[in-house]
Short mmCIF file of C-alpha atoms in Angstrom, two decimals:
data_model
loop_
_atom_site.label_atom_id
_atom_site.label_comp_id
_atom_site.label_asym_id
_atom_site.label_seq_id
_atom_site.Cartn_x
_atom_site.Cartn_y
_atom_site.Cartn_z
CA MET P 1 74.57 41.92 35.01
CA ILE P 2 75.07 43.91 31.90
CA SER P 3 74.25 43.21 28.26
CA LEU P 4 77.56 42.79 25.83
CA PHE P 5 76.10 42.79 22.14
CA GLY P 6 73.11 40.99 23.87
CA LYS P 7 74.93 38.61 25.71
CA LYS P 8 74.47 38.78 29.56
CA VAL P 9 78.18 38.95 31.51
CA SER P 10 79.10 39.92 34.64
CA SER P 11 80.91 43.66 34.92
CA ASP P 12 84.33 42.00 35.77
CA GLU P 13 84.36 40.21 32.79
CA THR P 14 83.60 43.20 30.84
CA ALA P 15 86.74 44.81 32.32
CA THR P 16 88.81 42.09 30.79
CA ARG P 17 87.13 41.24 27.39
CA PRO P 18 86.90 43.44 24.52
CA GLN P 19 83.67 44.89 23.07
CA LEU P 20 84.09 43.16 19.74
CA CYS P 21 81.16 43.84 17.48
CA PRO P 22 79.77 40.65 15.91
CA THR P 23 78.86 42.59 12.92
CA ILE P 24 81.10 43.27 10.07
CA ALA P 25 81.00 46.56 8.11
CA LEU P 26 81.61 45.30 4.53
CA GLU P 27 78.11 42.70 5.22
CA LYS P 28 76.19 45.54 6.25
CA GLN P 29 77.45 47.65 3.24
CA LEU P 30 76.64 44.82 0.94
CA ALA P 31 73.32 44.04 2.25
CA GLY P 32 72.77 47.99 2.18
CA LYS P 33 73.96 47.52 -2.08
CA ILE P 34 71.84 44.68 -2.92
CA TYR P 35 68.89 45.93 -1.47
CA ASP P 36 68.85 49.36 -3.45
CA ALA P 37 69.92 47.58 -6.48
CA LEU P 38 66.87 46.06 -6.50
CA GLN P 39 64.84 48.81 -5.55
CA GLY P 40 64.19 47.11 -1.87
CA ASP P 41 61.57 50.11 -1.00
CA VAL P 42 59.66 50.07 -3.72
CA VAL P 43 59.55 46.28 -4.13
CA GLY P 44 58.60 46.11 -0.66
CA GLU P 45 55.57 48.28 -1.08
CA VAL P 46 54.66 46.27 -3.95
CA LEU P 47 54.64 42.81 -1.92
CA SER P 48 52.87 44.38 0.90
CA LYS P 49 49.84 45.30 -1.36
CA LEU P 50 49.96 41.47 -2.67
CA ASN P 51 47.86 38.53 -0.81
CA ASP P 52 49.70 36.44 1.63
CA SER P 53 52.38 34.69 0.29
CA GLY P 54 51.31 31.91 2.54
CA SER P 55 55.59 30.94 3.22
CA ASP P 56 54.47 31.07 7.03
CA ALA P 57 51.87 28.14 6.75
CA TRP P 58 53.85 26.03 4.75
CA TRP P 59 56.65 25.97 6.81
CA LYS P 60 54.39 25.93 10.08
CA SER P 61 52.80 22.82 8.42
CA ASN P 62 55.97 21.28 7.46
CA MET P 63 57.78 21.46 10.62
CA GLU P 64 54.54 20.72 12.49
CA GLY P 65 53.71 17.14 9.95
CA HIS P 66 57.18 15.95 9.93
CA SER P 67 59.50 17.26 12.53
CA LEU P 68 59.35 17.09 16.16
CA LYS P 69 58.79 20.56 17.92
CA VAL P 70 61.08 21.09 21.24
CA ASP P 71 58.43 21.53 23.77
CA GLN P 72 59.36 21.80 27.47
CA GLU P 73 57.24 19.10 28.70
CA LEU P 74 58.45 16.42 25.92
CA LEU P 75 61.64 17.45 25.38
CA PRO P 76 62.67 19.30 28.81
CA ASP P 77 66.63 19.44 28.25
CA MET P 78 66.54 20.20 24.59
CA TRP P 79 63.87 23.13 25.57
CA ASN P 80 66.16 24.31 28.21
CA LEU P 81 69.21 24.51 25.97
CA CYS P 82 67.62 26.19 22.95
CA THR P 83 65.82 28.96 25.18
CA SER P 84 69.32 29.87 27.36
CA VAL P 85 71.01 30.35 24.17
CA LYS P 86 68.03 32.44 22.96
CA LYS P 87 68.56 34.36 26.30
CA THR P 88 71.75 34.39 26.43
CA LEU P 89 72.00 35.77 23.02
CA GLY P 90 69.44 38.71 23.86
CA PHE P 91 66.76 37.69 21.34
CA GLU P 92 63.13 38.22 22.34
CA GLU P 93 60.91 37.71 19.14
CA GLU P 94 59.49 34.29 19.21
CA VAL P 95 61.13 31.35 18.03
CA ASP P 96 60.08 27.66 17.75
CA PHE P 97 62.62 24.63 17.61
CA TYR P 98 62.54 21.76 15.99
CA VAL P 99 63.96 18.22 15.75
CA THR P 100 64.04 16.76 12.40
CA GLY P 101 64.80 13.17 11.79
CA ASP P 102 67.63 13.61 9.15
CA SER P 103 71.00 11.82 8.82
CA SER P 104 72.69 15.03 7.62
CA VAL P 105 74.46 16.95 10.23
CA ASN P 106 72.96 20.40 9.53
CA ALA P 107 70.70 23.15 10.91
CA PHE P 108 68.70 25.88 9.42
CA SER P 109 66.56 28.93 10.42
CA VAL P 110 63.80 30.57 8.80
CA ALA P 111 62.20 34.39 9.64
CA ALA P 112 58.70 34.71 10.38
CA GLU P 113 57.19 36.56 7.16
CA LYS P 114 54.68 38.26 9.47
CA LYS P 115 55.27 39.68 12.74
CA GLU P 116 53.04 38.09 14.76
CA GLU P 117 54.30 34.57 13.39
CA HIS P 118 57.08 32.61 15.20
CA HIS P 119 60.67 32.07 13.60
CA ILE P 120 61.85 28.60 12.86
CA VAL P 121 64.84 26.80 14.02
CA ASN P 122 65.45 23.31 13.06
CA ILE P 123 68.10 21.03 14.30
CA ASN P 124 68.55 17.63 12.38
CA SER P 125 68.98 14.61 14.82
CA ALA P 126 72.18 13.31 13.72
CA LEU P 127 73.83 16.51 14.51
CA ILE P 128 72.27 16.35 17.98
CA GLU P 129 73.99 12.69 18.07
CA LEU P 130 76.83 13.88 17.07
CA MET P 131 77.43 16.99 19.24
CA SER P 132 78.00 17.83 23.00
CA GLU P 133 75.92 20.02 24.80
CA ASP P 134 78.36 23.10 23.93
CA GLU P 135 79.00 22.51 20.51
CA LEU P 136 75.04 22.08 20.06
CA LYS P 137 75.26 25.80 21.71
CA PHE P 138 77.52 27.23 18.93
CA VAL P 139 74.89 25.81 16.20
CA ILE P 140 71.60 26.97 17.68
CA GLY P 141 73.79 30.45 18.33
CA HIS P 142 74.56 30.31 14.97
CA GLU P 143 71.00 30.11 13.46
CA LEU P 144 69.89 32.89 15.83
CA GLY P 145 72.18 34.90 14.58
CA HIS P 146 70.71 34.69 11.16
CA LEU P 147 67.34 36.12 12.75
CA ILE P 148 69.50 38.70 14.35
CA ASN P 149 71.26 39.74 11.59
CA LYS P 150 68.23 39.50 9.67
CA ASP P 151 69.49 37.47 6.37
CA THR P 152 65.81 36.19 5.16
CA ALA P 153 64.37 39.75 3.91
CA LEU P 154 67.24 39.94 1.92
CA SER P 155 67.29 36.19 0.64
CA ARG P 156 63.69 36.91 -0.15
CA LEU P 157 63.80 40.26 -1.83
CA ILE P 158 66.75 38.39 -4.02
CA MET P 159 64.26 35.51 -4.74
CA PHE P 160 61.67 37.58 -5.83
CA VAL P 161 63.42 39.88 -7.85
CA PHE P 162 64.94 36.82 -9.68
CA PRO P 163 63.02 33.96 -9.07
CA GLU P 164 63.87 30.07 -10.13
CA GLY P 165 64.83 30.33 -13.60
CA SER P 166 66.36 33.63 -14.17
CA THR P 167 69.91 34.60 -13.15
CA PRO P 168 71.12 38.00 -11.46
CA PRO P 169 73.84 39.78 -13.72
CA ILE P 170 77.27 38.71 -13.10
CA THR P 171 78.72 41.34 -10.84
CA LEU P 172 75.34 40.93 -8.81
CA GLN P 173 75.48 37.53 -8.44
CA TYR P 174 79.21 38.11 -7.13
CA LYS P 175 77.94 40.30 -4.63
CA ILE P 176 75.20 38.37 -4.06
CA ARG P 177 77.82 35.22 -2.83
CA LEU P 178 80.09 37.46 -0.99
CA HIS P 179 77.25 38.88 1.21
CA SER P 180 75.81 35.58 1.75
CA GLN P 181 79.76 33.97 2.97
CA LEU P 182 80.19 36.99 5.46
CA ALA P 183 76.76 36.84 6.47
CA GLU P 184 77.84 33.00 7.53
CA LEU P 185 80.84 34.44 9.54
CA VAL P 186 78.56 37.04 11.25
CA ALA P 187 76.38 34.38 12.23
CA ASP P 188 79.72 32.44 13.63
CA ARG P 189 80.16 34.83 16.00
CA TYR P 190 76.42 34.83 17.18
CA GLY P 191 77.57 31.14 17.68
CA TYR P 192 80.69 31.74 19.64
CA MET P 193 78.92 34.53 21.84
CA ALA P 194 76.25 31.62 22.65
CA THR P 195 79.02 29.20 24.28
CA GLY P 196 81.71 31.74 25.26
CA LYS P 197 84.39 28.78 24.19
CA LEU P 198 86.37 28.57 20.87
CA GLU P 199 86.71 24.81 21.47
CA PRO P 200 83.32 24.01 20.89
CA CYS P 201 82.91 25.84 17.68
CA VAL P 202 86.15 24.94 16.18
CA THR P 203 85.43 21.11 16.81
CA ALA P 204 81.63 21.67 15.72
CA PHE P 205 83.02 22.28 12.42
CA PHE P 206 85.13 19.75 11.97
CA LYS P 207 82.45 17.06 13.11
CA MET P 208 80.49 18.70 10.56
CA ALA P 209 82.57 18.37 7.99
CA SER P 210 84.06 14.53 8.73
CA GLY P 211 80.82 12.95 10.14
CA LEU P 212 83.47 11.91 13.09
CA ASP P 213 83.50 11.71 16.66
CA LEU P 214 86.39 13.58 17.54
CA GLN P 215 86.69 12.45 20.98
CA LYS P 216 86.44 8.99 20.26
CA MET P 217 88.97 9.38 17.46
CA ASN P 218 91.24 11.16 19.74
CA VAL P 219 92.08 14.35 18.04
CA SER P 220 92.79 17.34 20.41
CA ILE P 221 91.75 21.30 19.62
CA ASP P 222 95.83 22.16 19.06
CA VAL P 223 95.92 19.27 16.13
CA LEU P 224 92.61 20.63 15.05
CA LEU P 225 93.85 24.40 14.53
CA LYS P 226 97.44 23.14 13.25
CA ASP P 227 95.82 21.36 10.83
CA ASN P 228 93.45 24.34 9.94
CA GLN P 229 96.01 26.64 9.55
CA LYS P 230 97.83 24.59 7.04
CA HIS P 231 94.80 24.38 4.94
CA LEU P 232 93.90 28.06 5.22
CA ASP P 233 97.36 28.84 3.85
CA TYR P 234 96.60 27.10 0.87
CA PHE P 235 93.69 29.69 0.18
CA LEU P 236 96.08 32.65 1.45
CA ASN P 237 98.70 31.80 -1.02
CA ASP P 238 96.16 32.45 -3.93
CA LYS P 239 95.57 28.69 -4.89
CA GLY P 240 92.65 28.30 -3.68
CA VAL P 241 89.18 30.14 -4.34
CA SER P 242 85.93 30.04 -2.42
CA HIS P 243 83.10 30.20 -4.33
CA ALA P 244 80.20 28.07 -2.22
CA SER P 245 77.42 30.36 -0.33
CA HIS P 246 79.35 29.33 2.50
CA PRO P 247 83.00 30.14 3.26
CA VAL P 248 85.35 27.08 3.15
CA ASN P 249 85.84 26.10 7.08
CA PRO P 250 89.48 26.79 7.28
CA ILE P 251 88.11 30.63 6.56
CA ARG P 252 85.23 29.83 9.08
CA VAL P 253 87.41 28.57 12.28
CA GLU P 254 90.39 30.96 11.84
CA ALA P 255 87.25 33.76 11.73
CA ILE P 256 86.44 32.56 14.89
CA ARG P 257 89.42 31.71 16.51
CA LEU P 258 90.29 35.65 15.51
CA PHE P 259 86.70 37.13 17.29
CA ALA P 260 87.48 34.86 20.21
CA ASN P 261 91.28 35.87 20.77
CA SER P 262 91.54 39.37 19.17
CA SER P 263 92.65 42.18 22.05
CA SER P 264 90.93 45.05 20.13
CA GLN P 265 88.50 45.70 17.40
CA ASP P 266 91.45 46.77 15.13
CA GLU P 267 93.36 43.45 15.60
CA LEU P 268 90.22 41.58 15.02
CA ASP P 269 89.31 43.92 11.69
CA ASN P 270 92.96 43.31 10.38
CA GLY P 271 92.82 39.86 10.50
CA LEU P 272 89.18 39.53 9.13
CA GLU P 273 90.53 41.61 5.99
CA LYS P 274 93.08 38.21 5.00
CA LEU P 275 90.79 36.36 5.42
CA ILE P 276 88.01 38.69 3.06
CA SER P 277 90.59 38.51 0.30
CA ILE P 278 90.23 34.94 -0.26
CA LEU P 279 86.46 35.50 -0.77
CA LEU P 280 86.90 38.46 -2.86
CA LYS P 281 88.70 36.23 -5.44
CA VAL P 282 86.97 35.10 -8.33
CA GLY P 283 89.93 33.87 -10.13
CA ASN P 284 92.90 32.16 -8.95
CA THR P 285 95.32 32.12 -11.64
CA GLU P 286 97.88 34.60 -12.84
CA GLN P 287 96.21 34.79 -16.10
CA ASP P 288 93.01 36.00 -14.62
CA GLU P 289 94.57 38.79 -12.85
CA GLN P 290 96.38 40.04 -15.94
CA ILE P 291 93.50 39.93 -18.05
CA ALA P 292 91.72 42.12 -15.14
CA ARG P 293 94.77 44.84 -15.63
CA PHE P 294 94.39 44.57 -19.68
CA ILE P 295 90.97 44.73 -19.63
CA ALA P 296 91.00 48.33 -17.14
CA SER P 297 94.40 49.56 -18.88
CA SER P 298 93.23 49.23 -22.54
CA GLY P 299 90.20 50.26 -22.12
CA LEU P 300 91.46 53.23 -20.20
CA LEU P 301 94.01 54.07 -23.00
CA ILE P 302 90.86 53.33 -26.15
CA ALA P 303 88.45 55.40 -24.36
CA GLY P 304 90.85 58.58 -23.45
CA ILE P 305 91.99 59.09 -26.76
CA ASP P 306 89.91 61.87 -26.98
CA ASN P 307 90.59 62.96 -23.73
CA VAL P 308 86.83 62.51 -22.33
CA ILE P 309 85.66 58.74 -21.25
CA THR P 310 82.30 58.60 -21.63
CA LYS P 311 80.02 57.06 -19.73
CA GLU P 312 79.05 54.11 -22.43
CA GLU P 313 82.81 53.83 -22.49
CA ARG P 314 83.45 53.38 -18.85
CA ASP P 315 80.28 51.15 -18.28
CA ALA P 316 81.69 48.82 -21.20
CA ILE P 317 85.30 48.63 -19.25
CA ILE P 318 83.42 48.08 -15.98
CA GLU P 319 80.96 45.29 -17.76
CA HIS P 320 83.95 43.01 -18.72
CA LEU P 321 85.70 43.70 -15.26
CA ALA P 322 82.45 42.16 -13.68
CA SER P 323 83.17 38.96 -15.22
CA ILE P 324 86.57 38.75 -12.88
CA LYS P 325 86.39 41.63 -10.12
CA ILE P 326 83.49 41.24 -7.33
CA PHE P 327 83.99 45.35 -7.28
CA PRO P 328 85.09 46.24 -10.81
CA ALA P 329 84.34 49.86 -10.31
CA GLU P 330 86.33 50.25 -7.52
CA TYR P 331 89.39 48.05 -9.33
CA LEU P 332 89.30 50.37 -12.39
CA LYS P 333 89.80 53.72 -9.96
CA GLU P 334 92.75 51.82 -8.57
CA ILE P 335 94.08 51.10 -11.93
CA GLU P 336 93.47 54.71 -12.58
CA LYS P 337 96.44 55.84 -10.19
CA GLU P 338 98.96 53.90 -11.83
CA ASP P 339 100.77 54.29 -14.73
CA ILE P 340 98.01 53.37 -17.33
CA ASN P 341 100.80 52.82 -20.12
CA GLU P 342 102.56 50.56 -18.24
CA VAL P 343 100.13 48.49 -16.56
CA PHE P 344 98.79 48.02 -20.73
CA ASN P 345 102.49 46.76 -21.51
CA ASP P 346 103.34 44.95 -18.72
CA SER P 347 100.15 43.01 -19.20
CA VAL P 348 99.85 42.44 -22.61
CA ALA P 349 103.98 41.06 -22.15
CA LYS P 350 102.50 38.51 -19.21
CA LEU P 351 99.47 37.26 -21.45
CA MET P 352 101.51 36.69 -24.39
CA THR P 353 103.90 34.76 -22.70
CA ILE P 354 101.17 33.11 -20.57
CA ASN P 355 98.51 32.20 -23.39
CA PRO P 356 99.37 33.79 -27.08
CA GLY P 357 95.91 32.12 -28.13
CA LEU P 358 94.26 35.34 -26.22
CA ARG P 359 95.13 37.81 -28.84
CA GLU P 360 91.74 37.64 -30.63
CA GLY P 361 89.77 38.26 -28.02
CA MET P 362 91.66 41.55 -26.77
CA LEU P 363 91.78 42.70 -30.04
CA PHE P 364 87.75 42.40 -30.45
CA TYR P 365 87.69 43.73 -26.42
CA MET P 366 89.65 46.88 -27.54
CA THR P 367 87.23 47.22 -30.69
CA GLY P 368 84.18 46.75 -28.37
CA ILE P 369 85.64 49.54 -26.52
CA VAL P 370 85.69 51.94 -29.54
CA MET P 371 82.34 51.50 -30.33
CA SER P 372 80.60 51.27 -26.84
CA ASP P 373 79.86 54.95 -27.44
CA MET P 374 78.13 54.43 -30.86
CA LYS P 375 81.01 56.35 -32.72
CA ILE P 376 84.41 55.72 -34.33
CA THR P 377 86.62 58.56 -35.33
CA SER P 378 90.17 58.62 -37.29
CA ASP P 379 91.68 58.79 -34.29
CA GLU P 380 90.37 55.89 -32.81
CA LEU P 381 91.30 53.83 -35.12
CA GLU P 382 94.72 55.15 -35.37
CA VAL P 383 95.39 54.41 -32.14
CA LEU P 384 93.61 50.73 -32.22
CA MET P 385 95.84 49.93 -35.19
CA HIS P 386 98.92 51.18 -32.51
CA TYR P 387 98.05 49.10 -29.88
CA GLY P 388 96.70 46.04 -31.87
CA LYS P 389 100.21 46.18 -33.16
CA LYS P 390 101.51 45.82 -29.78
CA ILE P 391 99.80 42.27 -29.01
CA GLY P 392 101.54 41.35 -32.29
CA TYR P 393 98.73 41.89 -35.13
CA THR P 394 99.60 43.24 -38.70
CA ASP P 395 97.32 45.94 -40.17
CA ILE P 396 95.46 43.83 -42.51
CA GLU P 397 94.47 41.91 -39.07
CA ILE P 398 93.47 44.40 -37.42
CA ALA P 399 91.05 45.81 -39.77
CA ASN P 400 89.68 42.04 -40.31
CA VAL P 401 88.80 42.32 -36.64
CA VAL P 402 87.49 45.98 -36.61
CA ALA P 403 85.36 45.43 -39.58
CA THR P 404 83.98 42.00 -38.09
CA SER P 405 83.21 44.29 -35.29
CA ILE P 406 81.36 46.64 -37.35
CA GLN P 407 79.17 44.22 -39.10
CA ARG P 408 78.39 42.33 -35.67
CA LYS P 409 78.23 45.25 -33.21
CA PHE P 410 78.03 48.98 -34.49
CA VAL P 411 74.70 50.46 -34.15
CA PRO P 412 75.12 54.63 -35.08
CA SER P 413 74.28 56.83 -32.63
CA LEU P 414 70.23 58.02 -32.49
CA ASP P 415 72.01 62.01 -32.40
CA SER P 416 73.90 61.33 -35.67
CA ILE P 417 70.62 60.62 -37.87
CA SER P 418 67.93 62.57 -36.09
#
């Protein structure tokens, strides 16, 4: 026997089964970016010097006091199931498994804060009553996947820097959400590896979504997958968005199907790219996309009047794009490769057709870009008047918007008065 991503498989199996990696590159990249943005090394050092947070003791007391620990003598079948999944995934760190009397079909894992403490995996009683043995393997494997992928450490850093009541900047919020969604897809892959069968993974999702015993309802796996494709098409066709911390089930089911059936890593990655495109959507209308194109193109045109786009100007454009795009800087770079005047004219024409009421906000935005470097030149004012007319304003209307913007936002540069 040899180990394939922690799972014990025979040598003849590896000859036919592709060695697909359970990790997702974008998830790792996002984890690194979030960690660096929150100064993880420095904050971690500070936290290490503080007293024990008491997290391990709190969770241990809570589980020991209100739940039933899966003990070899007390619950031998459940203990064998949990330990076999742990062994299958090659996870050697200590884990305490618990069952909690709860009517919600759910499970969770908690990573230990200290190395000498045990991790926790909890399975609600309703889930155990509803799931088959293979389905339970998938659920347990999923929760162990979170521990293997070390998702809790990043979550703790985020919660420390942004405690309850505080909110991360919008672009960081989007990245945190996307990372959380991708981490769920990674954990699902470990769940599949725990059972090695696609069917129980799929049926587990539908049971968790519906609370129904599908065997009693006489629902087949083929019908479930066909139904899932119908719902997935809704999201792929730019109608649905996935804004929760977990991806919507149609995405998760298709992602597992790809992981189970792909004949190569490239095939898996290409299929996953389509699913990630859904997770990247912040808005789901034509107006949202045209606003993004307008913000990028008009910002570049206004900022580039003097042939030099300052850091302040670029940051101002990116800040506005951040409310619409998860990766605003990358989006701006893509727009720069196009004919910017053409993008501007096209986005303005479409926005004026979709919603003419956006005109005022569009002009205020362009005026804000002019003032973002704390300078207003005659050339900038002239170009602002030019583009203001393109969105249907008269000279006096443009002058009124500029005057209002100056009164509200203009701050002279310290260099100009020092």
